[in-house]
């Protein structure tokens, strides 16, 4: 076993009890019960590092184990292991979906990552069922897929902005659950993170974008109109979390007012799930000695 | 202007003469002339760092300027700038295409990268012209696309293994040139890197894969058969470099026996091209003061 192998085992130990922490148990949204987002402090640090400096150090520590587990997942796929991971990122504007991709997914080998940012559906996409474009962007065996927004928009903005008939939107929750059940049955580990920010933090982040000319491109005047609908969006999120946090594909409520905590928490959730998958390097399916002999003869 | 802005300017200065170096002039293959790969030492370090430690330090220095330029390219696309970059990686087995993606593309924001590894064409792909699958994988505006293998396989393995009629393969060089001309006319900066390794280095790398059980999955017995065709592959590469190193999409011959040099050189080539593009953050297309006022009222 390589040095990397023992690193992965240590990471696993850490994730599964070595330090007594299973972040996914702490952040998991219990499905089927009403969710009150206002009762969750977006600045809290429920486990792990308590301040920025420690948070960044903890991120650095996760870097090698995550890269190692990703390589194992990828390697295993070369021998027919169909397992893959899908990270779903949702949250209000400025909640840090893009920042999470940059800082968390930046720790992984780009070869094995498939990032997809979902925008407003195109006219062509609108002619199809809402899951059509989602299914086309799924990760393949061995990959880590990342959705920056997702099929949940179809019960979020679609609900708040009445983009579909109410009965149609009601049907979608079950359809999403059936879809995610089929994914998990097919070997997809679905990690859904709701990046929870406060109303005040969103204002501060939007104002900062206005203060910096090199951030103006990120600002959209329509964001102000969306912000005016904050309570309706929070309700739509509460409903989505309540109805779609399932045993096979739970939602994680990630406190996201502190960027360093958000980054650490999402990384840690990925580590816990990847450690549980425990992907293995495949055994050689050829005669190693024979291959060596042939190479040395060339 | 932000702090990041001045960083980018420094990088530009460095790339365009500040340190007297334009790597792309040194590594560029002069098109239309016979290429003799055997005359190029795969261990040489024609410019920049001369040893591993300095090479890694130089890579670290490139990291911020590259990320900054990428963000500008991405930001510019939000205002209609259609420019994008396509990095094409080719080279013999073990030449480090995958390692380059890991270490060089790992410096960028994953959101703006579109990595595609081309394998042997599927039956469906074979029913289409050879460029069909290539066109589907191109980067979009603001993106950095990365091809791990590419349309060049259709004049490389296709030639060596006679996968198409000789006359068809002959036609492909011109077709590739026309295709790349159309891409560059449409705003794509095409950066083609041939990762040049020596016959001995390939043997050492293959043997190392055999020595490490956690590398066995990367080993394919068929690689030994391919290696037996080394001279034919070198000739096919020489022909591709001669015929398809054009003024609009030149080939760069990257010495790749030293991994740290290969990583630095590809990073540097990307920096030089991105610096020349000089993408700019778009100006605000809205009233900043009005937006601030509305936000503060909410």
Coordinates of C-alpha atoms in Angstrom, one line a residue:
Chain A
X1 CA 0.0 0.0 0.0
X2 CA 1.3 3.4 -0.9
X3 CA 1.9 6.4 1.4
X4 CA -1.2 7.9 -0.2
X5 CA -3.2 4.9 0.9
X6 CA -2.4 5.5 4.6
X7 CA -3.3 9.1 4.2
X8 CA -6.7 8.1 3.0
X9 CA -7.2 5.8 5.9
X10 CA -6.3 8.5 8.4
X11 CA -8.8 10.8 6.7
X12 CA -11.4 8.1 6.9
X13 CA -10.7 7.7 10.6
X14 CA -11.0 11.4 11.1
X15 CA -14.3 11.5 9.2
X16 CA -15.8 8.5 11.0
X17 CA -15.1 9.2 14.5
X18 CA -11.3 9.7 15.1
X19 CA -12.1 13.3 16.2
X20 CA -15.6 12.5 17.2
X21 CA -17.1 14.6 14.4
X22 CA -19.5 13.7 11.7
X23 CA -20.5 17.0 10.2
X24 CA -23.1 15.5 8.1
X25 CA -25.1 14.5 11.2
X26 CA -24.9 18.0 12.5
X27 CA -25.9 19.8 9.3
X28 CA -28.4 17.3 7.9
X29 CA -31.9 18.7 7.6
X30 CA -34.4 16.2 9.0
X31 CA -36.9 15.7 6.2
X32 CA -40.6 15.7 6.6
X33 CA -40.6 18.4 9.3
X34 CA -41.2 22.1 8.9
X35 CA -37.9 24.0 8.5
X36 CA -37.5 27.5 10.0
X37 CA -34.5 29.1 8.4
X38 CA -34.7 32.2 10.7
X39 CA -34.0 29.9 13.6
X40 CA -30.6 29.0 12.1
X41 CA -27.8 31.5 12.7
X42 CA -25.9 31.9 9.4
X43 CA -22.8 32.9 11.3
X44 CA -22.5 29.9 13.5
X45 CA -19.7 27.4 13.4
X46 CA -21.4 24.3 14.8
X47 CA -18.3 22.1 14.6
X48 CA -14.7 22.3 13.4
X49 CA -12.7 25.5 13.2
X50 CA -14.0 28.5 15.1
X51 CA -12.1 31.3 13.4
X52 CA -10.7 32.2 10.0
X53 CA -7.1 31.3 10.6
X54 CA -7.9 27.8 12.0
X55 CA -10.5 27.4 9.2
X56 CA -7.9 28.0 6.5
X57 CA -5.5 25.6 8.2
X58 CA -8.2 23.0 8.4
X59 CA -8.9 23.4 4.7
X60 CA -5.3 22.9 3.8
X61 CA -5.3 19.7 5.9
X62 CA -8.3 18.4 3.9
X63 CA -6.6 19.0 0.6
X64 CA -4.4 15.9 0.3
X65 CA -7.0 13.4 1.6
X66 CA -9.7 14.8 -0.8
X67 CA -7.4 14.6 -3.8
X68 CA -6.4 11.1 -2.9
X69 CA -9.9 9.9 -2.5
X70 CA -10.9 11.5 -5.8
X71 CA -8.0 9.7 -7.5
X72 CA -9.2 6.4 -6.1
X73 CA -12.7 7.0 -7.2
X74 CA -11.4 7.8 -10.7
X75 CA -9.1 4.8 -10.7
X76 CA -11.9 2.5 -9.6
X77 CA -14.0 3.6 -12.5
X78 CA -11.4 2.3 -14.8
X79 CA -12.2 -1.2 -13.5
X80 CA -15.9 -0.8 -13.9
X81 CA -16.9 0.9 -10.6
X82 CA -19.8 3.1 -11.6
X83 CA -19.9 5.2 -8.5
X84 CA -19.7 9.0 -8.7
X85 CA -20.5 12.0 -6.6
X86 CA -22.8 14.9 -7.3
X87 CA -22.4 18.1 -5.3
X88 CA -25.5 20.3 -5.5
X89 CA -25.0 23.9 -4.5
X90 CA -28.0 26.1 -3.8
X91 CA -28.4 29.4 -2.0
X92 CA -29.6 33.0 -2.4
X93 CA -27.6 35.4 -4.6
X94 CA -24.2 36.1 -3.1
X95 CA -24.4 33.0 -0.8
X96 CA -21.1 31.8 -2.3
X97 CA -21.9 29.1 -4.8
X98 CA -19.2 30.3 -7.1
X99 CA -16.8 30.9 -4.3
X100 CA -17.3 27.3 -3.2
X101 CA -16.6 26.0 -6.6
X102 CA -13.4 28.1 -6.8
X103 CA -12.1 27.2 -3.3
X104 CA -13.4 23.7 -2.7
X105 CA -13.5 22.2 -6.1
X106 CA -10.1 23.9 -6.7
X107 CA -8.7 21.3 -4.3
X108 CA -9.5 18.5 -6.8
X109 CA -8.0 17.3 -10.0
X110 CA -9.8 19.2 -12.8
X111 CA -9.8 16.0 -15.0
X112 CA -12.3 14.3 -12.7
X113 CA -14.6 17.3 -12.1
X114 CA -17.6 18.2 -14.2
X115 CA -18.9 21.6 -13.2
X116 CA -22.2 22.9 -14.5
X117 CA -23.8 26.3 -13.7
X118 CA -27.5 26.3 -14.5
X119 CA -28.8 29.6 -15.8
X120 CA -32.4 30.5 -16.7
X121 CA -33.6 27.8 -19.0
X122 CA -33.2 28.4 -22.7
X123 CA -36.2 28.3 -25.0
X124 CA -35.1 24.9 -26.2
X125 CA -34.8 23.6 -22.6
X126 CA -38.2 24.9 -21.8
X127 CA -39.7 22.7 -24.5
X128 CA -38.5 19.7 -22.4
X129 CA -39.4 18.4 -19.0
X130 CA -37.6 20.3 -16.3
X131 CA -35.2 17.4 -15.5
X132 CA -34.1 17.1 -19.1
X133 CA -31.2 19.5 -19.0
X134 CA -30.2 18.2 -15.5
X135 CA -29.9 14.6 -16.8
X136 CA -27.6 15.8 -19.6
X137 CA -25.1 17.4 -17.1
X138 CA -24.7 14.5 -14.6
X139 CA -21.3 13.2 -13.7
X140 CA -20.0 10.0 -15.2
X141 CA -18.5 7.0 -13.4
X142 CA -15.6 8.1 -11.2
X143 CA -16.3 11.8 -11.6
X144 CA -17.2 14.5 -9.1
X145 CA -20.1 16.5 -10.6
X146 CA -20.9 20.0 -9.3
X147 CA -24.2 21.8 -9.9
X148 CA -24.1 25.5 -9.3
X149 CA -27.9 25.8 -9.0
X150 CA -29.8 22.8 -10.1
X151 CA -33.3 21.2 -10.6
X152 CA -34.2 22.9 -7.3
X153 CA -34.6 26.2 -9.2
X154 CA -37.7 24.6 -10.6
X155 CA -39.3 24.7 -7.1
X156 CA -37.6 27.9 -6.0
X157 CA -37.7 30.8 -8.5
X158 CA -40.4 28.9 -10.3
X159 CA -42.5 29.0 -7.2
X160 CA -41.7 32.6 -6.2
X161 CA -42.1 33.9 -9.7
X162 CA -45.0 31.6 -10.7
X163 CA -43.1 30.3 -13.7
X164 CA -45.3 27.2 -13.8
X165 CA -48.8 26.3 -12.7
X166 CA -49.1 25.7 -8.9
X167 CA -50.2 22.1 -9.4
X168 CA -47.2 21.4 -11.7
X169 CA -44.8 22.9 -9.1
X170 CA -46.4 20.7 -6.4
X171 CA -45.8 17.6 -8.5
X172 CA -42.1 18.5 -8.9
X173 CA -41.1 17.7 -5.3
X174 CA -42.0 14.1 -5.7
X175 CA -40.5 13.9 -9.1
X176 CA -37.2 15.3 -7.7
X177 CA -37.3 12.7 -5.0
X178 CA -37.9 9.9 -7.4
X179 CA -35.1 11.2 -9.7
X180 CA -32.6 11.4 -6.8
X181 CA -33.6 7.9 -5.6
X182 CA -32.9 6.5 -9.1
X183 CA -29.6 8.4 -9.1
X184 CA -28.5 7.0 -5.7
X185 CA -29.7 3.5 -6.7
X186 CA -27.4 3.8 -9.8
X187 CA -24.3 4.7 -7.7
X188 CA -24.5 8.5 -7.4
X189 CA -23.8 9.9 -4.0
X190 CA -25.8 13.1 -3.9
X191 CA -24.5 15.8 -1.6
X192 CA -26.9 18.7 -1.4
X193 CA -25.7 21.9 0.3
X194 CA -27.9 24.9 1.0
X195 CA -25.6 27.8 1.6
X196 CA -27.4 29.7 4.3
X197 CA -26.7 33.5 4.5
X198 CA -28.5 36.2 6.4
X199 CA -30.4 39.1 4.9
X200 CA -27.9 41.5 6.3
X201 CA -24.9 39.6 4.9
X202 CA -26.5 39.6 1.5
X203 CA -26.8 43.4 1.6
X204 CA -23.2 43.8 2.7
X205 CA -22.0 41.5 -0.1
X206 CA -24.1 43.3 -2.8
X207 CA -22.8 46.7 -1.5
X208 CA -19.2 45.4 -1.7
X209 CA -19.8 44.5 -5.4
X210 CA -20.8 48.1 -5.9
X211 CA -17.8 49.5 -4.2
X212 CA -15.3 47.6 -6.4
X213 CA -15.3 48.4 -10.2
X214 CA -13.7 44.9 -10.8
X215 CA -16.8 43.4 -9.2
X216 CA -19.5 45.4 -11.1
X217 CA -19.7 42.6 -13.7
X218 CA -21.1 40.3 -11.0
X219 CA -23.8 42.8 -10.1
X220 CA -27.2 42.6 -11.8
X221 CA -29.8 45.2 -11.0
X222 CA -32.4 42.4 -11.1
X223 CA -30.7 41.1 -7.9
X224 CA -32.2 44.0 -6.1
X225 CA -35.7 43.0 -7.2
X226 CA -35.0 39.4 -6.2
X227 CA -33.8 40.6 -2.8
X228 CA -37.1 42.3 -2.3
X229 CA -38.7 38.8 -2.5
X230 CA -36.4 37.5 0.3
X231 CA -39.2 36.2 2.5
X232 CA -40.9 34.3 -0.4
X233 CA -37.5 32.7 -1.3
X234 CA -36.8 31.7 2.2
X235 CA -40.2 30.0 2.3
X236 CA -39.6 28.3 -1.0
X237 CA -36.3 27.0 0.4
X238 CA -37.9 25.8 3.6
X239 CA -40.4 23.8 1.6
X240 CA -37.8 22.3 -0.6
X241 CA -35.6 21.4 2.4
X242 CA -38.6 19.9 4.2
X243 CA -39.9 17.9 1.2
X244 CA -36.7 16.8 -0.4
X245 CA -34.3 16.1 2.4
X246 CA -34.5 12.3 2.1
X247 CA -32.6 9.5 3.7
X248 CA -30.9 8.7 0.4
X249 CA -30.3 12.3 -0.6
X250 CA -30.4 14.6 2.4
X251 CA -30.0 18.4 2.4
X252 CA -27.2 19.9 4.4
X253 CA -27.8 23.4 5.9
X254 CA -24.4 25.1 5.7
X255 CA -24.0 28.3 7.7
X256 CA -22.4 30.5 5.0
X257 CA -22.1 34.1 6.4
X258 CA -18.5 33.2 7.1
X259 CA -16.9 32.2 3.8
X260 CA -14.0 30.3 5.4
X261 CA -16.5 28.2 7.4
X262 CA -18.6 27.5 4.3
X263 CA -15.6 26.3 2.4
X264 CA -14.4 24.1 5.2
X265 CA -17.9 22.7 5.8
X266 CA -18.5 21.7 2.2
X267 CA -15.0 20.2 1.9
X268 CA -15.6 18.3 5.1
X269 CA -19.0 17.0 3.9
X270 CA -17.3 15.8 0.7
X271 CA -14.6 14.1 2.7
X272 CA -17.0 12.3 4.9
X273 CA -19.0 11.0 1.9
X274 CA -15.9 10.0 -0.1
X275 CA -14.4 8.3 2.9
X276 CA -17.6 6.3 3.3
X277 CA -17.4 5.3 -0.4
X278 CA -13.9 4.2 0.3
X279 CA -13.0 3.7 -3.4
X280 CA -10.0 1.3 -4.0
X281 CA -7.3 1.2 -6.6
X282 CA -8.1 -1.7 -8.8
X283 CA -5.9 -4.8 -8.8
X284 CA -3.8 -5.3 -11.9
X285 CA -5.7 -7.4 -14.5
X286 CA -2.4 -8.3 -16.3
X287 CA 0.8 -10.1 -15.5
X288 CA 3.0 -7.4 -14.0
X289 CA 6.2 -9.4 -14.3
X290 CA 5.5 -10.3 -17.9
X291 CA 4.9 -6.6 -18.7
X292 CA 8.1 -5.6 -17.0
X293 CA 10.1 -8.2 -18.9
X294 CA 8.6 -7.0 -22.2
X295 CA 9.4 -3.4 -21.4
X296 CA 13.0 -4.1 -20.5
X297 CA 13.4 -6.0 -23.8
X298 CA 12.3 -3.1 -25.9
Chain B
X1 CA -8.2 49.9 -10.1
X2 CA -8.0 46.9 -7.7
X3 CA -4.9 45.3 -6.3
X4 CA -5.6 42.4 -8.7
X5 CA -5.4 44.8 -11.6
X6 CA -1.9 45.8 -10.9
X7 CA -0.9 42.1 -10.5
X8 CA -2.2 41.4 -14.0
X9 CA -0.2 44.3 -15.4
X10 CA 3.0 43.1 -13.8
X11 CA 2.4 39.6 -15.3
X12 CA 1.8 41.2 -18.6
X13 CA 5.0 43.1 -18.4
X14 CA 6.9 39.9 -17.5
X15 CA 5.4 38.0 -20.4
X16 CA 6.0 40.7 -22.9
X17 CA 9.6 41.6 -22.3
X18 CA 10.1 42.7 -18.7
X19 CA 12.4 39.7 -18.2
X20 CA 13.3 39.5 -21.8
X21 CA 11.5 36.2 -22.3
X22 CA 8.9 35.2 -24.7
X23 CA 8.7 31.4 -24.3
X24 CA 6.4 31.1 -27.2
X25 CA 9.0 32.4 -29.6
X26 CA 11.5 29.8 -28.3
X27 CA 9.2 26.8 -28.3
X28 CA 7.2 27.6 -31.5
X29 CA 7.6 25.1 -34.3
X30 CA 8.2 26.9 -37.6
X31 CA 5.6 25.4 -39.9
X32 CA 6.2 24.2 -43.4
X33 CA 9.6 22.9 -42.6
X34 CA 10.6 19.3 -41.8
X35 CA 10.7 18.6 -38.1
X36 CA 13.4 16.3 -36.6
X37 CA 12.2 15.4 -33.1
X38 CA 15.4 13.5 -32.4
X39 CA 17.3 16.8 -32.6
X40 CA 15.3 18.2 -29.7
X41 CA 16.6 17.2 -26.2
X42 CA 13.5 16.4 -24.1
X43 CA 15.5 17.2 -21.0
X44 CA 16.5 20.7 -22.0
X45 CA 15.3 23.9 -20.2
X46 CA 15.6 26.4 -23.0
X47 CA 14.4 29.3 -20.8
X48 CA 13.2 30.0 -17.3
X49 CA 14.0 27.9 -14.3
X50 CA 16.9 25.5 -14.6
X51 CA 16.1 23.1 -11.7
X52 CA 13.2 21.6 -9.9
X53 CA 13.1 23.9 -6.9
X54 CA 13.3 27.1 -9.0
X55 CA 10.7 25.6 -11.3
X56 CA 8.2 25.0 -8.5
X57 CA 8.8 28.5 -7.2
X58 CA 8.2 29.9 -10.7
X59 CA 5.0 28.0 -10.9
X60 CA 3.8 29.4 -7.6
X61 CA 4.5 32.9 -8.9
X62 CA 2.4 32.3 -12.0
X63 CA -0.6 31.2 -10.0
X64 CA -2.1 34.6 -9.1
X65 CA -1.6 36.2 -12.4
X66 CA -3.1 33.3 -14.3
X67 CA -6.1 33.2 -12.0
X68 CA -6.5 36.9 -12.4
X69 CA -6.4 36.8 -16.1
X70 CA -8.8 34.0 -16.2
X71 CA -11.3 35.9 -14.1
X72 CA -11.0 38.9 -16.4
X73 CA -11.6 36.7 -19.5
X74 CA -14.7 35.3 -17.8
X75 CA -15.9 38.7 -16.6
X76 CA -15.4 40.1 -20.1
X77 CA -17.6 37.4 -21.5
X78 CA -20.5 38.6 -19.4
X79 CA -20.4 41.8 -21.4
X80 CA -20.4 40.0 -24.8
X81 CA -16.6 39.4 -25.3
X82 CA -16.6 36.1 -27.1
X83 CA -12.9 35.3 -26.7
X84 CA -11.8 32.0 -25.2
X85 CA -8.7 29.9 -25.0
X86 CA -8.3 26.3 -26.1
X87 CA -5.3 24.4 -24.8
X88 CA -4.5 21.3 -26.9
X89 CA -2.3 18.7 -25.2
X90 CA -0.7 16.0 -27.3
X91 CA 2.2 13.6 -26.6
X92 CA 3.2 10.0 -26.4
X93 CA 1.8 7.8 -23.6
X94 CA 3.2 8.9 -20.2
X95 CA 4.2 12.3 -21.7
X96 CA 2.2 14.0 -18.9
X97 CA -1.0 15.2 -20.5
X98 CA -2.9 14.2 -17.4
X99 CA -0.3 15.6 -15.1
X100 CA -0.4 18.9 -16.9
X101 CA -4.1 19.1 -16.4
X102 CA -3.7 18.3 -12.7
X103 CA -0.9 20.8 -12.0
X104 CA -1.5 23.6 -14.5
X105 CA -5.2 23.6 -14.9
X106 CA -5.4 23.1 -11.1
X107 CA -4.2 26.7 -10.9
X108 CA -7.4 28.0 -12.5
X109 CA -11.0 28.5 -11.2
X110 CA -12.8 25.2 -12.1
X111 CA -15.9 27.2 -13.1
X112 CA -14.3 28.6 -16.1
X113 CA -12.5 25.4 -17.3
X114 CA -13.9 22.8 -19.7
X115 CA -11.7 19.7 -19.7
X116 CA -12.2 17.0 -22.3
X117 CA -10.2 13.8 -22.6
X118 CA -10.7 12.2 -26.0
X119 CA -10.6 8.4 -26.0
X120 CA -10.9 6.1 -29.0
X121 CA -13.9 7.2 -31.0
X122 CA -17.2 5.5 -30.1
X123 CA -19.2 3.7 -32.8
X124 CA -21.6 6.7 -32.9
X125 CA -18.7 9.2 -33.2
X126 CA -17.3 7.1 -36.1
X127 CA -20.4 7.6 -38.1
X128 CA -19.7 11.4 -38.1
X129 CA -16.8 13.4 -39.7
X130 CA -13.7 13.3 -37.4
X131 CA -14.2 16.9 -36.3
X132 CA -17.8 16.3 -35.2
X133 CA -17.0 15.3 -31.6
X134 CA -14.3 18.0 -31.4
X135 CA -16.7 20.7 -32.2
X136 CA -19.1 19.6 -29.5
X137 CA -16.4 19.9 -26.8
X138 CA -15.1 23.4 -27.6
X139 CA -14.9 26.1 -24.9
X140 CA -17.6 28.7 -24.7
X141 CA -17.0 32.5 -24.4
X142 CA -14.8 33.3 -21.5
X143 CA -13.8 29.8 -20.9
X144 CA -10.5 28.0 -20.9
X145 CA -11.0 24.7 -22.8
X146 CA -8.5 21.9 -22.4
X147 CA -8.2 19.0 -24.8
X148 CA -6.3 16.0 -23.4
X149 CA -5.7 14.4 -26.9
X150 CA -7.7 16.0 -29.7
X151 CA -8.4 16.0 -33.4
X152 CA -4.7 15.4 -34.0
X153 CA -5.2 11.7 -33.0
X154 CA -6.9 11.5 -36.4
X155 CA -3.6 12.1 -38.1
X156 CA -1.5 10.3 -35.5
X157 CA -2.8 6.9 -34.4
X158 CA -5.0 7.0 -37.5
X159 CA -1.8 7.2 -39.6
X160 CA 0.3 4.7 -37.6
X161 CA -2.5 2.2 -37.3
X162 CA -4.0 2.8 -40.7
X163 CA -7.4 3.6 -39.2
X164 CA -8.5 5.5 -42.4
X165 CA -7.5 5.4 -46.1
X166 CA -4.2 7.2 -46.8
X167 CA -5.9 9.8 -49.0
X168 CA -8.4 10.6 -46.3
X169 CA -5.6 11.1 -43.8
X170 CA -3.7 13.3 -46.2
X171 CA -6.9 15.5 -46.6
X172 CA -7.2 15.9 -42.8
X173 CA -4.2 18.2 -42.3
X174 CA -5.7 20.9 -44.5
X175 CA -9.1 20.3 -42.9
X176 CA -7.6 20.7 -39.4
X177 CA -5.9 24.0 -40.6
X178 CA -9.1 25.3 -42.0
X179 CA -10.9 24.4 -38.8
X180 CA -8.4 26.1 -36.6
X181 CA -8.4 29.1 -38.8
X182 CA -12.2 29.4 -38.4
X183 CA -11.8 29.0 -34.6
X184 CA -9.2 31.7 -34.3
X185 CA -11.3 34.0 -36.6
X186 CA -14.1 33.4 -34.2
X187 CA -12.1 34.5 -31.1
X188 CA -10.5 31.3 -29.9
X189 CA -6.8 31.5 -29.0
X190 CA -5.5 28.0 -29.8
X191 CA -2.5 26.9 -27.7
X192 CA -1.2 23.6 -29.0
X193 CA 1.5 21.9 -26.8
X194 CA 3.3 18.8 -27.9
X195 CA 4.8 17.3 -24.8
X196 CA 8.1 15.9 -26.0
X197 CA 9.5 13.0 -24.0
X198 CA 12.4 10.7 -24.9
X199 CA 12.2 6.9 -25.5
X200 CA 14.2 6.2 -22.4
X201 CA 12.0 8.4 -20.2
X202 CA 8.9 6.7 -21.4
X203 CA 10.4 3.3 -20.4
X204 CA 11.2 4.6 -16.9
X205 CA 7.7 6.0 -16.5
X206 CA 6.0 2.8 -17.6
X207 CA 8.3 0.8 -15.3
X208 CA 7.4 3.0 -12.4
X209 CA 3.7 2.4 -13.0
X210 CA 4.5 -1.3 -12.7
X211 CA 6.4 -0.8 -9.5
X212 CA 3.5 0.9 -7.7
X213 CA 0.3 -1.1 -7.2
X214 CA -1.6 2.2 -6.9
X215 CA -0.4 3.0 -10.4
X216 CA -1.3 -0.3 -12.0
X217 CA -4.7 1.1 -13.1
X218 CA -2.9 3.5 -15.3
X219 CA -1.0 0.7 -17.1
X220 CA -2.4 -0.9 -20.2
X221 CA -0.6 -3.8 -21.8
X222 CA -1.5 -2.3 -25.1
X223 CA 0.8 0.6 -24.2
X224 CA 3.8 -1.8 -24.8
X225 CA 2.6 -2.6 -28.3
X226 CA 2.2 1.2 -29.0
X227 CA 5.7 1.7 -27.7
X228 CA 7.0 -0.8 -30.2
X229 CA 5.7 1.7 -32.9
X230 CA 7.7 4.6 -31.4
X231 CA 9.5 5.6 -34.6
X232 CA 6.2 5.6 -36.6
X233 CA 4.6 7.8 -34.0
X234 CA 7.5 10.2 -33.9
X235 CA 7.2 10.5 -37.7
X236 CA 3.5 11.0 -37.5
X237 CA 4.1 13.8 -34.9
X238 CA 6.8 15.4 -37.1
X239 CA 4.4 15.5 -40.0
X240 CA 1.6 17.0 -37.9
X241 CA 3.9 19.6 -36.4
X242 CA 5.3 20.5 -39.9
X243 CA 1.9 20.7 -41.6
X244 CA -0.2 22.2 -38.8
X245 CA 2.0 24.7 -37.1
X246 CA 0.4 27.8 -38.6
X247 CA 0.8 31.5 -37.9
X248 CA -2.7 31.5 -36.4
X249 CA -2.4 28.3 -34.4
X250 CA 1.2 27.3 -33.9
X251 CA 2.5 24.2 -32.2
X252 CA 4.8 24.5 -29.2
X253 CA 7.4 21.9 -28.7
X254 CA 7.6 21.5 -24.9
X255 CA 10.5 19.5 -23.5
X256 CA 8.7 17.2 -21.1
X257 CA 11.2 14.7 -19.6
X258 CA 11.3 17.0 -16.6
X259 CA 7.8 17.3 -15.2
X260 CA 8.4 20.5 -13.3
X261 CA 9.7 22.1 -16.5
X262 CA 6.8 20.9 -18.5
X263 CA 4.3 22.3 -16.0
X264 CA 6.1 25.6 -15.8
X265 CA 6.4 25.9 -19.6
X266 CA 2.7 25.2 -20.3
X267 CA 1.7 27.6 -17.6
X268 CA 4.0 30.2 -19.0
X269 CA 2.7 29.8 -22.5
X270 CA -0.9 30.3 -21.2
X271 CA 0.2 33.4 -19.3
X272 CA 1.8 34.9 -22.4
X273 CA -1.3 34.3 -24.5
X274 CA -3.7 35.5 -21.8
X275 CA -1.6 38.6 -21.2
X276 CA -1.7 39.4 -24.9
X277 CA -5.5 39.0 -24.9
X278 CA -5.5 41.4 -22.0
X279 CA -9.2 40.9 -21.1
X280 CA -10.8 43.7 -19.2
X281 CA -13.5 43.8 -16.5
X282 CA -16.5 45.3 -18.1
X283 CA -17.7 48.8 -17.1
X284 CA -21.0 48.9 -15.1
X285 CA -24.0 49.1 -17.5
X286 CA -26.2 50.4 -14.7
X287 CA -26.3 53.4 -12.3
X288 CA -24.1 52.4 -9.4
X289 CA -25.2 55.1 -7.1
X290 CA -28.9 54.4 -7.8
X291 CA -28.3 50.7 -7.1
X292 CA -26.5 51.5 -3.8
X293 CA -29.4 53.8 -2.8
X294 CA -32.0 51.1 -3.5
X295 CA -30.0 48.5 -1.6
X296 CA -29.7 50.7 1.5
X297 CA -33.4 51.4 1.4
X298 CA -34.3 47.7 1.6

